[in-house]
C-alpha positions as semicolon CSV with decimal commas, in nm:
position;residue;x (nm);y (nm);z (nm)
1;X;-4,268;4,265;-0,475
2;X;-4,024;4,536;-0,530
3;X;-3,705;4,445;-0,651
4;X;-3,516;4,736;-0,500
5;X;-3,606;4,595;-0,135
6;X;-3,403;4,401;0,101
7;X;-3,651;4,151;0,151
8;X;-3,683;4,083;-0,274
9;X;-3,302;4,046;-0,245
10;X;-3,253;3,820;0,065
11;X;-3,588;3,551;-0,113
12;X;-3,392;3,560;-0,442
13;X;-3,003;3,465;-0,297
14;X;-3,156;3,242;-0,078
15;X;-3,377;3,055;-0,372
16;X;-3,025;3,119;-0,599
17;X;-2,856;2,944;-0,317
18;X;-3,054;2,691;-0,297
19;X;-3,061;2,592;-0,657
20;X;-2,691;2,604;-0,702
21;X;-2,632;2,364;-0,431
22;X;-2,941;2,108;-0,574
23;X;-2,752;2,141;-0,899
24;X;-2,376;2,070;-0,712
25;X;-2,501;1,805;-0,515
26;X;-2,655;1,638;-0,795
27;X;-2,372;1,660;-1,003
28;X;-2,112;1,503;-0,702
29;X;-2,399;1,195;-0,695
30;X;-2,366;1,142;-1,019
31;X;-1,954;1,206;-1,060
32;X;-1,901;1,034;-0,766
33;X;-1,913;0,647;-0,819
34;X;-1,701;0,726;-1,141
35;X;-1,445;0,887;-0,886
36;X;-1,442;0,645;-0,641
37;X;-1,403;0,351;-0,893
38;X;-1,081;0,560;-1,055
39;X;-0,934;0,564;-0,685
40;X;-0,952;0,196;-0,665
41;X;-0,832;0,168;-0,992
42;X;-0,511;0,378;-0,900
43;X;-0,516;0,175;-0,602
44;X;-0,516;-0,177;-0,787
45;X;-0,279;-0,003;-1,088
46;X;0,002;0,044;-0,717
47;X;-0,091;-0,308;-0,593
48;X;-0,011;-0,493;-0,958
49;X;0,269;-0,245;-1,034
50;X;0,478;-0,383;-0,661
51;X;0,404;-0,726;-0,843
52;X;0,615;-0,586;-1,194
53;X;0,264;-0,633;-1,334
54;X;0,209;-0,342;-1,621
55;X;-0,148;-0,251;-1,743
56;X;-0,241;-0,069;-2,038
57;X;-0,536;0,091;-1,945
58;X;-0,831;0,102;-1,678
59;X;-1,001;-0,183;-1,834
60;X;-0,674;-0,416;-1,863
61;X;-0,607;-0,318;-1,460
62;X;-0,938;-0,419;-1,346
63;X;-0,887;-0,752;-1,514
64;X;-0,504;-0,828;-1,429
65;X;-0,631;-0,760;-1,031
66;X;-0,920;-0,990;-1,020
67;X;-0,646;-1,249;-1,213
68;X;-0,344;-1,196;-1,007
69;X;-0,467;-1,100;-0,663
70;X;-0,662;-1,420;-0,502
71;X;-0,735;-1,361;-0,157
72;X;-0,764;-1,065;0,044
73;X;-0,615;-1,118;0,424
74;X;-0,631;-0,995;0,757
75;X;-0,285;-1,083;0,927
76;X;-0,445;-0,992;1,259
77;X;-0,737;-1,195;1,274
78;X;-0,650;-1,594;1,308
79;X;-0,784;-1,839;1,399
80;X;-0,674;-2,078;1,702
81;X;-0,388;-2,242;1,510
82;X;-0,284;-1,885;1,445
83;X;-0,343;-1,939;1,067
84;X;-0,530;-1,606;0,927
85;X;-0,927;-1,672;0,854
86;X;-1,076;-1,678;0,555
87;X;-1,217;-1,277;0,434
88;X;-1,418;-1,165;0,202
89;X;-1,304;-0,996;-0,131
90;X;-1,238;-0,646;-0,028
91;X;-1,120;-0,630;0,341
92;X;-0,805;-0,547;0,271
93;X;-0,864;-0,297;0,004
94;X;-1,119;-0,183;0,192
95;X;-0,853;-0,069;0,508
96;X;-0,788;0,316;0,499
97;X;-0,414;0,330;0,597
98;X;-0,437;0,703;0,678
99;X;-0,701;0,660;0,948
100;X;-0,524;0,293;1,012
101;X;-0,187;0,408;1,110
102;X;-0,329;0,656;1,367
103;X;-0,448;0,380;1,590
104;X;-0,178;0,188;1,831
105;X;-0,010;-0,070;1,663
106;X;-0,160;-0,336;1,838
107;X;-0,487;-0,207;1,748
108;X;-0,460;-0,178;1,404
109;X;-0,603;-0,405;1,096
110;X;-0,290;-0,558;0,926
111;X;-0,434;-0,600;0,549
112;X;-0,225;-0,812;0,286
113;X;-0,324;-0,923;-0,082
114;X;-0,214;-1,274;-0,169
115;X;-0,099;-1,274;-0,532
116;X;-0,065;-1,599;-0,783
117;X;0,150;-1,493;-1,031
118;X;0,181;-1,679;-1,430
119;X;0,474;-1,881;-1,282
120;X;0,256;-2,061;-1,012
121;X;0,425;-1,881;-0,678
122;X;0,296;-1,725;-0,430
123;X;0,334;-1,340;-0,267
124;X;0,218;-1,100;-0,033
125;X;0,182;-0,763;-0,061
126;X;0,148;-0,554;0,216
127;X;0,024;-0,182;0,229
128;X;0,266;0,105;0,402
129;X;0,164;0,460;0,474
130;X;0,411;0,741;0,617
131;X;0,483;1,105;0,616
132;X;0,736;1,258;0,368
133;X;0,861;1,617;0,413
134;X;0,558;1,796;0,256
135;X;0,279;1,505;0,270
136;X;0,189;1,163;0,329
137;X;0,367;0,928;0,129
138;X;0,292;0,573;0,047
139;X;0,279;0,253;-0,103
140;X;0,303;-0,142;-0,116
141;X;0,526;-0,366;-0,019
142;X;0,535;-0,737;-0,253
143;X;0,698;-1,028;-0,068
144;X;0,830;-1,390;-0,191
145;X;0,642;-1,687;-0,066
146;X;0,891;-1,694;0,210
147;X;0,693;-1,408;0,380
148;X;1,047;-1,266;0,378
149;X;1,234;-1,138;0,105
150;X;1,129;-0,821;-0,122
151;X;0,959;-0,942;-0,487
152;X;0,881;-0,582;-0,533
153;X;0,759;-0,178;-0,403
154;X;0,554;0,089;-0,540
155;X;0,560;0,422;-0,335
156;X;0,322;0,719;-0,400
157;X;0,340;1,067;-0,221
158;X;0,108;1,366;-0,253
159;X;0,330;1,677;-0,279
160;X;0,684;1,590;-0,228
161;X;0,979;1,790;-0,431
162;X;1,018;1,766;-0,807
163;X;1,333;1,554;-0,890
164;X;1,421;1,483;-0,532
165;X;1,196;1,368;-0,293
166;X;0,919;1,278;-0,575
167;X;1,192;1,058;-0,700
168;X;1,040;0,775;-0,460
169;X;0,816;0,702;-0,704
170;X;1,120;0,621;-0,976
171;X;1,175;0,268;-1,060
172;X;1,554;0,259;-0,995
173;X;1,479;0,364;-0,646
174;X;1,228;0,127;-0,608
175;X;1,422;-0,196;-0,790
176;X;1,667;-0,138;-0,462
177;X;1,463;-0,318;-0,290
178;X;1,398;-0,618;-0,461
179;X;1,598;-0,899;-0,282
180;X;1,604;-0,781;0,002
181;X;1,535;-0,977;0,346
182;X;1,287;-0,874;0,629
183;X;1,425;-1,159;0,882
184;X;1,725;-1,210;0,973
185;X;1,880;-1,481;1,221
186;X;1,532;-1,528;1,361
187;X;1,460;-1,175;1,398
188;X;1,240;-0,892;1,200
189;X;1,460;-0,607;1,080
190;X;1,312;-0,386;0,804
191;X;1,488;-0,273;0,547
192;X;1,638;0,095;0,605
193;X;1,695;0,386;0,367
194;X;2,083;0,529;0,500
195;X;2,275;0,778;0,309
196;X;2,509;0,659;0,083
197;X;2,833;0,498;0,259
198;X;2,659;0,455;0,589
199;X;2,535;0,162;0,774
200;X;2,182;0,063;0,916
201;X;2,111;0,078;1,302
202;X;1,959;-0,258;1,311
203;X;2,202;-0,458;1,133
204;X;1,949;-0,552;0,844
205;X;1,935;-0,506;0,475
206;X;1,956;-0,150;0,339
207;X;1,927;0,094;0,047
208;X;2,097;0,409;-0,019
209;X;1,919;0,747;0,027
210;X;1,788;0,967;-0,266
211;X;2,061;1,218;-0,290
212;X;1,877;1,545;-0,145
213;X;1,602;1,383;-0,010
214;X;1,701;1,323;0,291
215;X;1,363;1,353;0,479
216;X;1,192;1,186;0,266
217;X;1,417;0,910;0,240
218;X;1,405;0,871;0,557
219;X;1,044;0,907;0,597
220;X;1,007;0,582;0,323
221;X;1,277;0,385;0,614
222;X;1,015;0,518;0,875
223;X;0,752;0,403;0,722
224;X;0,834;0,071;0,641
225;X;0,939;-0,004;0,985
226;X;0,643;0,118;1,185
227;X;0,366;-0,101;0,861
228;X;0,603;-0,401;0,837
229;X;0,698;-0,506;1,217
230;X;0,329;-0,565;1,335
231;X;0,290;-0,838;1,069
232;X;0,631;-0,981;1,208
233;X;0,458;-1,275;1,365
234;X;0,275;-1,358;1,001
235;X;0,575;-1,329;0,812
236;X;0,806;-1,513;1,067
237;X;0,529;-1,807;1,055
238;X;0,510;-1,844;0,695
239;X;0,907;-1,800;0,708
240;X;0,907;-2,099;0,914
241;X;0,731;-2,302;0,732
242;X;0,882;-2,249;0,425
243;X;1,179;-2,357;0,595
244;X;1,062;-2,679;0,714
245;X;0,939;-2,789;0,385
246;X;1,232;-2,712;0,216
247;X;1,412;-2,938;0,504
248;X;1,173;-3,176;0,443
249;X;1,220;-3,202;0,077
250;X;1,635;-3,183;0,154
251;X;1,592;-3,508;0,403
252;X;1,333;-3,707;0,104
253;X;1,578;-3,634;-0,190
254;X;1,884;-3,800;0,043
């Protein structure tokens, strides 16, 4: 065949083609469960870290997850006493929050991790996912056994500004929230991000605002709101009966 032709030169960029993309593909099969399992690592590493639980390495998170997280949960499926049914590991990891929080609220899987820490309580973390003011941002949300006040946070973002809106993932921003209450009087109100001297609109708990990150801040307020007030029913339940056993133990000690 003459190598000068068109026809030589279309058979050998097509078989060129064709071996380059054998040789990608192969490569991405091969790459790719080591990929995936450092995504769920990061993922578990985000999930400990909201619990104050530090790893050293990929190995130690791995193990610390499988210790501290017990059961995975599904706040919307119960069963008829409107307790949530048992799941199998996984289905709440397993919940994409990006495709999740495009569906209505009502429609949505509510996913929560139930953590037993070295002290012998008992929390909830609960997965949020927003928009910041380049990207998505974030994170998870660690509650007491009360289903109501904040053990701990851990918020990610994918391309927000160097030193100010990035700053969400800083501890000192993050220890703000610790304490705070999701219920008050009877009723859900998330915590709020405000700027610094103002008030919040629903009369709840707040934080201040990252200075010059307005949007962002404001984007972590947004998205707690919109991922924490479905599970409002949960929470308020195990609220409840946290309440009435601490009556309980009250009326037993008089």
């Amino acid at each position: 065949m003459n190598k000068n032709s068109n026809i030589y030169q279309i058979v050998y960029s097509s078989i060129l083609v064709v071996l380059v993309g054998a040789v990608l593909a192969v490569i991405y099969m091969t790459l790719k469960p080591m990929q995936d399992e450092n995504i769920a690592n990061d993922k578990r590493k985000q999930i400990l870290s909201a619990l104050h639980v530090t790893c050293d390495n990929d190995a130690d998170v791995k193990e610390k997850y499988e210790k501290y997280i017990v059961a995975d949960i599904l706040a919307d499926e119960t069963d008829e006493a409107g307790h949530p049914k048992a799941q199998e590991r996984g289905a709440a990891f397993d919940v994409d929050m990006a495709a999740n929080m495009k569906l209505e609220a009502d429609k949505r899987k509510l996913p929560m991790f139930e953590a037993k820490m070295d002290d012998g309580t008992t929390k909830y973390v609960i997965p949020v996912y927003g928009a910041g003011l380049w990207g998505p941002i974030w994170g998870y949300v660690a509650l007491n056994d009360d289903g109501n006040t904040v053990y701990g946070t851990n918020f990610s973002h994918q391309s927000e500004t160097p030193g100010l809106g990035a700053r969400i993932t800083e501890q000192e921003f993050q220890d703000k929230f610790n304490g705070k209450q999701l219920i008050k009087e009877g009723a859900f109100k998330s915590v709020e991000v405000v700027k610094k001297g103002q008030k919040p609109s629903n009369g709840g708990d707040y934080v201040d605002a990252i200075t010059g990150a307005t949007i962002t801040s404001r984007g972590v307020s947004d998205m707690l709101a919109k991922c924490l007030e479905p599970y409002k029913k949960f929470l308020g339940g195990i609220s409840e009966e946290k309440t009435t056993e601490s009556t309980n133990k009250d009326v037993k000690e008089e």
